[in-house]
């Protein structure tokens, strides 16, 4: 039984036309699904009883079930969601004083396999559908209904630009149906160059965050398997193209790994690399991952020295707080225990213990 969530207005219209219903019913149906967050057709009181019955027989509204949740001291709540095929993903609710954000997953697992990432450790199972991405947002709003969610970041499990068509569709639905401003949506990518061009062509214009994590291809390749396929120079030109197409500046994410990429010399070279790129750098403290003993978190002094060097050289720098550390685990390093089996990885992906 297919869920209707994730269907765009024209797809709902086509479905209803098949039932002989007038076009305005699709607007009503979309409003119930996305704005009023109905979970059953019974709630859709302005639809005729016969239509509700017919929809109930052939379809479901949603497809996933919330399972566990853990809130950490800073108020971030990590949720585990069970999908229709019994696979499990995670998403995070992140309340801030001035806004509320959610961190959404785009895949079950991730085929990239970065050396420092809990998601990559478990291998890849499948892409999420657009509906499963929108549904994470709606569940987060249902489960934390006291404040309106204004922002969403695609920084949960998976690499959004390896599932770019579904991510674009989800972003379009979040924008047009759920009415989240495109400016408040951010897609984070490890640097899948063709995906950046495809996203630019969609002209949404959502924010783009690029996980750079290194000032050169040698350091980067040791951390990120796809770095061998798409060198930094190609990523930076794709970012320039993205900026010129969408008018949005790009954020460069940089996870600080003690002794690996966090020295003042790395900072100096990063500043040289990004000189004139009009993007800011977001420094992320490494969150230790069970099973990955090869990395450790940079000290506060090292982070300050790194940050100071970037700023001295004129770069705009922000620093990610350790949101959700502890009880909930951080956004951007979700493990999502599933079946426990390792599966397909991208060619060249490093195997880790
Ligand atoms: N695949 C995308 C988006 C999901 S990961 C990407 O890589 O950008 C979201 C962010 O979390 C990325 O910047 C990623 O590098 C970061 N991240 C992954 N593992 C982490 C860890 N153990 N500690 C801190 N940040 C981590
Ligand atoms: Fe995938 Fe991003 Fe994790 Fe790399 S950091 S393995 S791309 S989720």
Coordinates of C-alpha atoms and ligand atoms in Angstrom, one line a residue:
X1 CA 0.0 0.0 0.0
X2 CA 1.7 3.1 -1.2
X3 CA 2.0 6.2 1.0
X4 CA 0.8 9.5 -0.5
X5 CA 3.4 11.5 1.4
X6 CA 6.1 12.7 -1.0
X7 CA 3.7 13.1 -3.9
X8 CA 3.7 16.5 -5.5
X9 CA 0.5 18.4 -6.1
X10 CA 0.3 17.3 -9.8
X11 CA 0.8 13.7 -8.8
X12 CA -2.0 13.9 -6.3
X13 CA -4.2 15.6 -9.0
X14 CA -3.4 12.7 -11.4
X15 CA -4.4 10.1 -8.7
X16 CA -7.6 11.9 -7.9
X17 CA -8.5 12.4 -11.6
X18 CA -8.3 8.6 -11.9
X19 CA -11.1 8.5 -9.3
X20 CA -13.1 11.0 -11.3
X21 CA -12.5 13.8 -8.7
X22 CA -12.2 17.5 -9.6
X23 CA -8.8 19.2 -9.5
X24 CA -9.5 21.3 -6.4
X25 CA -9.6 18.1 -4.3
X26 CA -5.8 17.6 -4.8
X27 CA -5.2 21.0 -3.1
X28 CA -7.3 19.9 -0.2
X29 CA -5.5 16.5 0.0
X30 CA -2.1 18.2 -0.1
X31 CA -3.2 20.6 2.6
X32 CA -4.2 17.7 4.9
X33 CA -1.0 15.8 4.3
X34 CA 1.5 18.6 4.5
X35 CA 0.0 21.6 6.3
X36 CA -2.4 19.9 8.7
X37 CA -0.2 16.9 9.1
X38 CA -3.0 14.4 9.0
X39 CA -1.9 10.8 9.5
X40 CA -5.1 9.1 8.3
X41 CA -7.7 9.8 5.6
X42 CA -10.4 9.8 8.3
X43 CA -9.2 13.1 9.6
X44 CA -9.7 14.7 6.2
X45 CA -13.2 15.9 7.0
X46 CA -13.8 18.1 3.9
X47 CA -13.2 15.2 1.6
X48 CA -16.3 13.2 0.7
X49 CA -16.7 10.0 2.8
X50 CA -16.6 7.8 -0.4
X51 CA -13.3 9.3 -1.4
X52 CA -11.8 8.9 2.0
X53 CA -12.9 5.3 2.0
X54 CA -11.4 4.7 -1.4
X55 CA -8.1 6.3 -0.4
X56 CA -8.0 4.3 2.8
X57 CA -8.4 1.1 0.8
X58 CA -5.6 1.8 -1.6
X59 CA -3.1 4.0 0.2
X60 CA -1.6 5.1 3.5
X61 CA -0.8 8.7 4.3
X62 CA 2.6 8.1 5.8
X63 CA 5.1 5.3 5.7
X64 CA 7.3 5.3 8.9
X65 CA 6.9 4.9 12.6
X66 CA 8.9 6.8 15.3
X67 CA 10.6 4.4 17.6
X68 CA 13.1 5.6 20.2
X69 CA 14.2 9.1 21.1
X70 CA 17.0 10.5 23.3
X71 CA 17.3 14.1 24.4
X72 CA 20.7 15.4 25.4
X73 CA 21.5 18.1 27.9
X74 CA 21.5 20.9 25.3
X75 CA 17.9 20.0 24.2
X76 CA 18.7 18.2 20.9
X77 CA 16.6 15.1 20.5
X78 CA 17.7 12.2 18.3
X79 CA 14.9 10.1 16.9
X80 CA 15.0 6.6 15.5
X81 CA 12.4 6.0 12.8
X82 CA 11.4 2.6 11.4
X83 CA 10.7 2.7 7.7
X84 CA 8.0 0.7 5.9
X85 CA 10.6 -2.0 4.9
X86 CA 11.7 -2.3 8.6
X87 CA 15.0 -0.4 8.0
X88 CA 15.9 2.2 10.5
X89 CA 17.1 5.8 10.1
X90 CA 17.7 8.6 12.5
X91 CA 16.9 12.3 12.5
X92 CA 17.5 15.1 15.0
X93 CA 15.4 17.9 16.4
X94 CA 17.5 20.9 17.2
X95 CA 15.9 23.8 19.1
X96 CA 17.8 27.1 19.3
X97 CA 16.7 30.3 21.0
X98 CA 15.9 32.0 17.7
X99 CA 14.9 29.1 15.4
X100 CA 14.2 25.4 15.4
X101 CA 16.0 23.1 13.0
X102 CA 15.8 19.5 12.0
X103 CA 18.6 17.3 10.7
X104 CA 17.3 14.9 8.0
X105 CA 18.7 11.7 6.6
X106 CA 18.8 11.2 2.9
X107 CA 19.9 7.5 2.6
X108 CA 19.8 4.4 4.8
X109 CA 23.6 4.2 5.6
X110 CA 26.0 5.8 3.2
X111 CA 28.0 4.4 0.3
X112 CA 30.9 6.9 0.6
X113 CA 32.5 5.6 3.8
X114 CA 34.5 8.6 5.2
X115 CA 37.1 7.4 7.7
X116 CA 35.7 9.4 10.6
X117 CA 31.9 8.8 10.1
X118 CA 29.6 6.5 12.0
X119 CA 27.1 6.4 9.1
X120 CA 29.7 5.2 6.6
X121 CA 30.9 2.5 9.0
X122 CA 27.6 0.6 8.5
X123 CA 27.7 0.5 4.7
X124 CA 24.9 1.5 2.4
X125 CA 21.4 0.0 2.2
X126 CA 19.2 2.2 0.0
X127 CA 18.2 5.7 -1.0
X128 CA 15.3 7.3 0.9
X129 CA 12.3 8.5 -1.2
X130 CA 11.3 12.1 -1.2
X131 CA 8.3 11.1 0.9
X132 CA 10.6 9.6 3.6
X133 CA 12.6 12.8 3.8
X134 CA 9.5 15.0 4.0
X135 CA 8.0 12.6 6.5
X136 CA 11.0 13.0 8.9
X137 CA 10.3 16.7 9.0
X138 CA 6.5 16.2 9.6
X139 CA 7.1 13.7 12.4
X140 CA 9.6 16.0 14.1
X141 CA 7.0 18.8 14.0
X142 CA 4.3 16.4 15.4
X143 CA 6.6 15.2 18.2
X144 CA 7.8 18.7 19.1
X145 CA 4.7 20.7 18.3
X146 CA 5.2 23.5 20.7
X147 CA 7.4 25.5 18.3
X148 CA 7.3 25.7 14.5
X149 CA 10.3 24.1 12.7
X150 CA 11.8 26.8 10.5
X151 CA 14.9 25.2 9.2
X152 CA 16.1 21.8 7.9
X153 CA 19.5 20.5 7.1
X154 CA 20.3 17.4 5.1
X155 CA 23.1 16.4 7.3
X156 CA 21.8 13.2 8.8
X157 CA 22.6 9.7 7.4
X158 CA 23.7 9.5 3.8
X159 CA 25.1 11.6 1.0
X160 CA 22.2 13.8 -0.3
X161 CA 23.9 14.4 -3.7
X162 CA 24.1 10.6 -4.4
X163 CA 20.3 10.8 -4.1
X164 CA 19.9 14.1 -5.7
X165 CA 16.6 13.8 -7.6
X166 CA 14.8 12.7 -4.5
X167 CA 16.4 15.3 -2.4
X168 CA 15.4 18.0 -4.9
X169 CA 11.9 16.7 -4.9
X170 CA 11.8 16.7 -1.1
X171 CA 13.2 20.2 -0.9
X172 CA 10.5 21.4 -3.4
X173 CA 7.7 19.8 -1.3
X174 CA 9.1 21.3 1.9
X175 CA 9.2 24.6 0.2
X176 CA 5.9 24.7 -1.6
X177 CA 3.7 22.5 0.5
X178 CA 5.1 22.5 4.1
X179 CA 6.1 26.2 3.5
X180 CA 9.6 26.2 4.8
X181 CA 11.6 28.9 3.0
X182 CA 14.2 27.5 0.6
X183 CA 16.7 29.9 2.2
X184 CA 16.2 27.9 5.4
X185 CA 17.1 24.5 3.8
X186 CA 20.7 23.4 3.6
X187 CA 22.1 20.5 1.8
X188 CA 25.5 19.1 3.0
X189 CA 27.6 17.2 0.5
X190 CA 30.9 15.5 0.7
X191 CA 31.7 17.0 -2.7
X192 CA 29.8 15.0 -5.4
X193 CA 30.6 17.4 -8.3
X194 CA 27.9 16.3 -10.8
X195 CA 25.3 16.5 -8.0
X196 CA 26.3 20.1 -7.2
X197 CA 25.6 21.0 -10.9
X198 CA 22.3 19.2 -10.8
X199 CA 21.3 21.0 -7.7
X200 CA 22.3 24.3 -9.2
X201 CA 20.2 23.5 -12.2
X202 CA 17.1 23.0 -9.9
X203 CA 17.5 26.7 -8.9
X204 CA 15.8 26.2 -5.6
X205 CA 17.9 28.1 -4.0
X206 CA 18.9 26.1 -1.0
X207 CA 22.0 26.6 1.1
X208 CA 25.0 24.4 0.1
X209 CA 27.5 23.1 2.7
X210 CA 30.5 21.3 1.3
X211 CA 32.4 19.0 3.6
X212 CA 36.0 20.0 2.7
X213 CA 37.8 18.8 5.8
X214 CA 41.3 19.3 4.3
X215 CA 43.4 22.0 2.6
X216 CA 44.7 19.6 -0.1
X217 CA 43.8 16.5 -2.0
X218 CA 46.4 14.3 -0.3
X219 CA 45.0 14.9 3.2
X220 CA 41.5 14.8 1.9
X221 CA 41.9 11.5 0.1
X222 CA 43.1 9.8 3.3
X223 CA 39.8 10.8 4.9
X224 CA 37.2 10.8 2.1
X225 CA 37.2 8.1 -0.6
X226 CA 35.4 10.3 -3.2
X227 CA 38.2 12.8 -3.0
X228 CA 40.2 10.7 -5.5
X229 CA 37.3 11.0 -8.0
X230 CA 36.6 14.8 -7.5
X231 CA 39.6 16.9 -6.6
X232 CA 39.2 20.1 -4.6
X233 CA 39.8 22.3 -7.6
X234 CA 36.7 20.7 -9.3
X235 CA 34.6 21.1 -6.2
X236 CA 35.5 24.8 -5.9
X237 CA 34.6 25.5 -9.5
X238 CA 31.3 23.7 -8.9
X239 CA 30.7 25.8 -5.8
X240 CA 31.4 29.0 -7.8
X241 CA 28.9 27.8 -10.4
X242 CA 26.4 27.1 -7.6
X243 CA 26.8 30.6 -6.2
X244 CA 26.4 32.2 -9.6
X245 CA 23.2 30.2 -10.4
X246 CA 21.5 30.5 -7.1
X247 CA 22.9 33.6 -5.4
X248 CA 23.7 31.6 -2.3
X249 CA 27.2 31.6 -0.8
X250 CA 28.6 28.2 0.1
X251 CA 29.7 27.0 3.5
X252 CA 32.8 24.9 3.8
X253 CA 32.6 22.4 6.6
X254 CA 35.8 21.4 8.3
X255 CA 35.9 18.6 10.9
X256 CA 38.9 19.0 13.2
X257 CA 40.9 15.8 13.7
X258 CA 43.8 16.1 16.1
X259 CA 47.1 15.9 14.3
X260 CA 45.5 15.0 11.0
X261 CA 44.2 18.3 9.6
X262 CA 44.2 20.8 12.5
X263 CA 47.6 22.4 12.6
X264 CA 48.2 26.1 12.0
X265 CA 49.9 25.2 8.8
X266 CA 46.7 23.4 7.6
X267 CA 44.8 26.5 8.6
X268 CA 47.2 28.7 6.6
X269 CA 46.9 26.5 3.5
X270 CA 43.1 26.3 3.9
X271 CA 43.0 30.1 4.0
X272 CA 45.1 30.3 0.8
X273 CA 42.8 27.8 -0.9
X274 CA 39.6 29.6 0.0
X275 CA 41.0 33.1 -0.6
X276 CA 38.5 34.9 -2.8
X277 CA 35.9 32.1 -2.7
X278 CA 33.3 34.1 -0.7
X279 CA 32.3 31.2 1.5
X280 CA 32.5 30.8 5.2
X281 CA 34.2 28.0 7.1
X282 CA 32.3 26.0 9.7
X283 CA 34.6 24.2 12.1
X284 CA 33.2 21.0 13.5
X285 CA 34.7 19.3 16.5
X286 CA 35.2 15.6 15.8
X287 CA 32.7 13.5 17.7
X288 CA 34.3 10.2 18.7
X289 CA 32.8 7.2 17.0
X290 CA 32.8 3.8 18.7
X291 CA 34.9 1.4 16.6
X292 CA 37.1 4.2 15.1
X293 CA 40.0 4.6 17.4
X294 CA 42.3 6.2 14.9
X295 CA 41.0 9.8 15.4
X296 CA 40.8 12.1 18.4
X297 CA 39.1 15.4 19.0
X298 CA 41.3 18.5 18.7
X299 CA 42.0 20.3 22.0
X300 CA 40.3 23.7 22.7
X301 CA 43.7 25.4 22.3
X302 CA 44.3 23.8 18.9
X303 CA 40.8 24.8 17.7
X304 CA 41.4 28.3 18.9
X305 CA 44.7 28.5 17.1
X306 CA 43.2 27.1 13.9
X307 CA 40.3 29.4 14.0
X308 CA 42.5 32.4 14.8
X309 CA 44.7 31.7 11.8
X310 CA 41.8 31.6 9.4
X311 CA 40.3 34.8 10.8
X312 CA 43.7 36.6 10.6
X313 CA 43.7 35.7 7.0
X314 CA 40.3 37.2 6.4
X315 CA 38.0 34.1 6.4
X316 CA 34.6 34.2 8.0
X317 CA 34.5 31.3 10.5
X318 CA 31.7 29.8 12.5
X319 CA 32.1 27.0 15.0
X320 CA 29.5 24.2 15.4
X321 CA 28.5 23.7 18.9
X322 CA 28.6 20.2 20.2
X323 CA 24.9 19.8 19.6
X324 CA 23.4 16.6 20.8
X325 CA 26.7 15.2 22.1
X326 CA 26.2 12.6 24.7
X327 CA 22.7 11.2 25.1
X328 CA 21.5 12.0 21.6
X329 CA 24.6 11.8 19.5
X330 CA 25.4 14.6 17.1
X331 CA 23.7 15.6 13.9
X332 CA 25.9 14.5 11.1
X333 CA 27.2 11.4 12.7
X334 CA 24.2 9.1 13.0
X335 CA 24.7 5.5 13.2
X336 CA 21.1 4.2 12.7
X337 CA 21.6 0.6 13.8
X338 CA 19.8 -1.4 11.1
X339 CA 20.3 -5.0 10.2
X340 CA 24.0 -4.8 11.1
X341 CA 25.2 -6.2 7.8
X342 CA 27.7 -4.4 5.7
X343 CA 26.6 -3.9 2.1
X344 CA 27.5 -2.1 -1.1
X345 CA 30.1 0.6 -0.8
X346 CA 31.5 2.9 -3.5
X347 CA 34.5 1.6 -5.4
X348 CA 37.6 2.6 -3.5
X349 CA 35.8 3.1 -0.2
X350 CA 38.2 2.4 2.6
X351 CA 37.4 -0.5 4.8
X352 CA 37.7 0.0 8.4
X353 CA 37.8 -2.1 11.5
Ligands
LIG1 N1 27.2 13.1 3.5 C1 27.0 14.5 3.8 C2 26.0 14.9 4.8 C3 25.9 14.0 6.0 S1 27.3 14.1 7.1 C4 28.4 15.1 4.1 O1 29.3 14.4 4.3 O2 28.5 16.3 4.1 C5 27.1 15.7 7.8 C6 28.3 16.3 8.4 O3 28.7 15.6 9.6 C7 29.5 16.3 7.5 O4 30.1 17.6 7.5 C8 30.4 15.2 8.1 O5 31.7 15.4 7.7 C9 30.1 15.4 9.6 N2 30.6 14.3 10.4 C10 30.6 13.0 10.0 N3 31.1 12.2 11.0 C11 31.4 13.1 12.0 C12 32.0 12.9 13.3 N4 32.3 11.7 13.8 N5 32.1 14.0 14.1 C13 31.8 15.2 13.6 N6 31.2 15.5 12.4 C14 31.1 14.4 11.6
LIG2 FE1 28.6 9.6 4.0 FE2 28.8 12.2 4.8 FE3 29.4 10.1 6.5 FE4 31.0 10.7 4.5 S1 30.6 12.0 6.2 S2 30.3 8.6 5.1 S3 29.6 11.3 2.9 S4 27.4 10.6 5.6

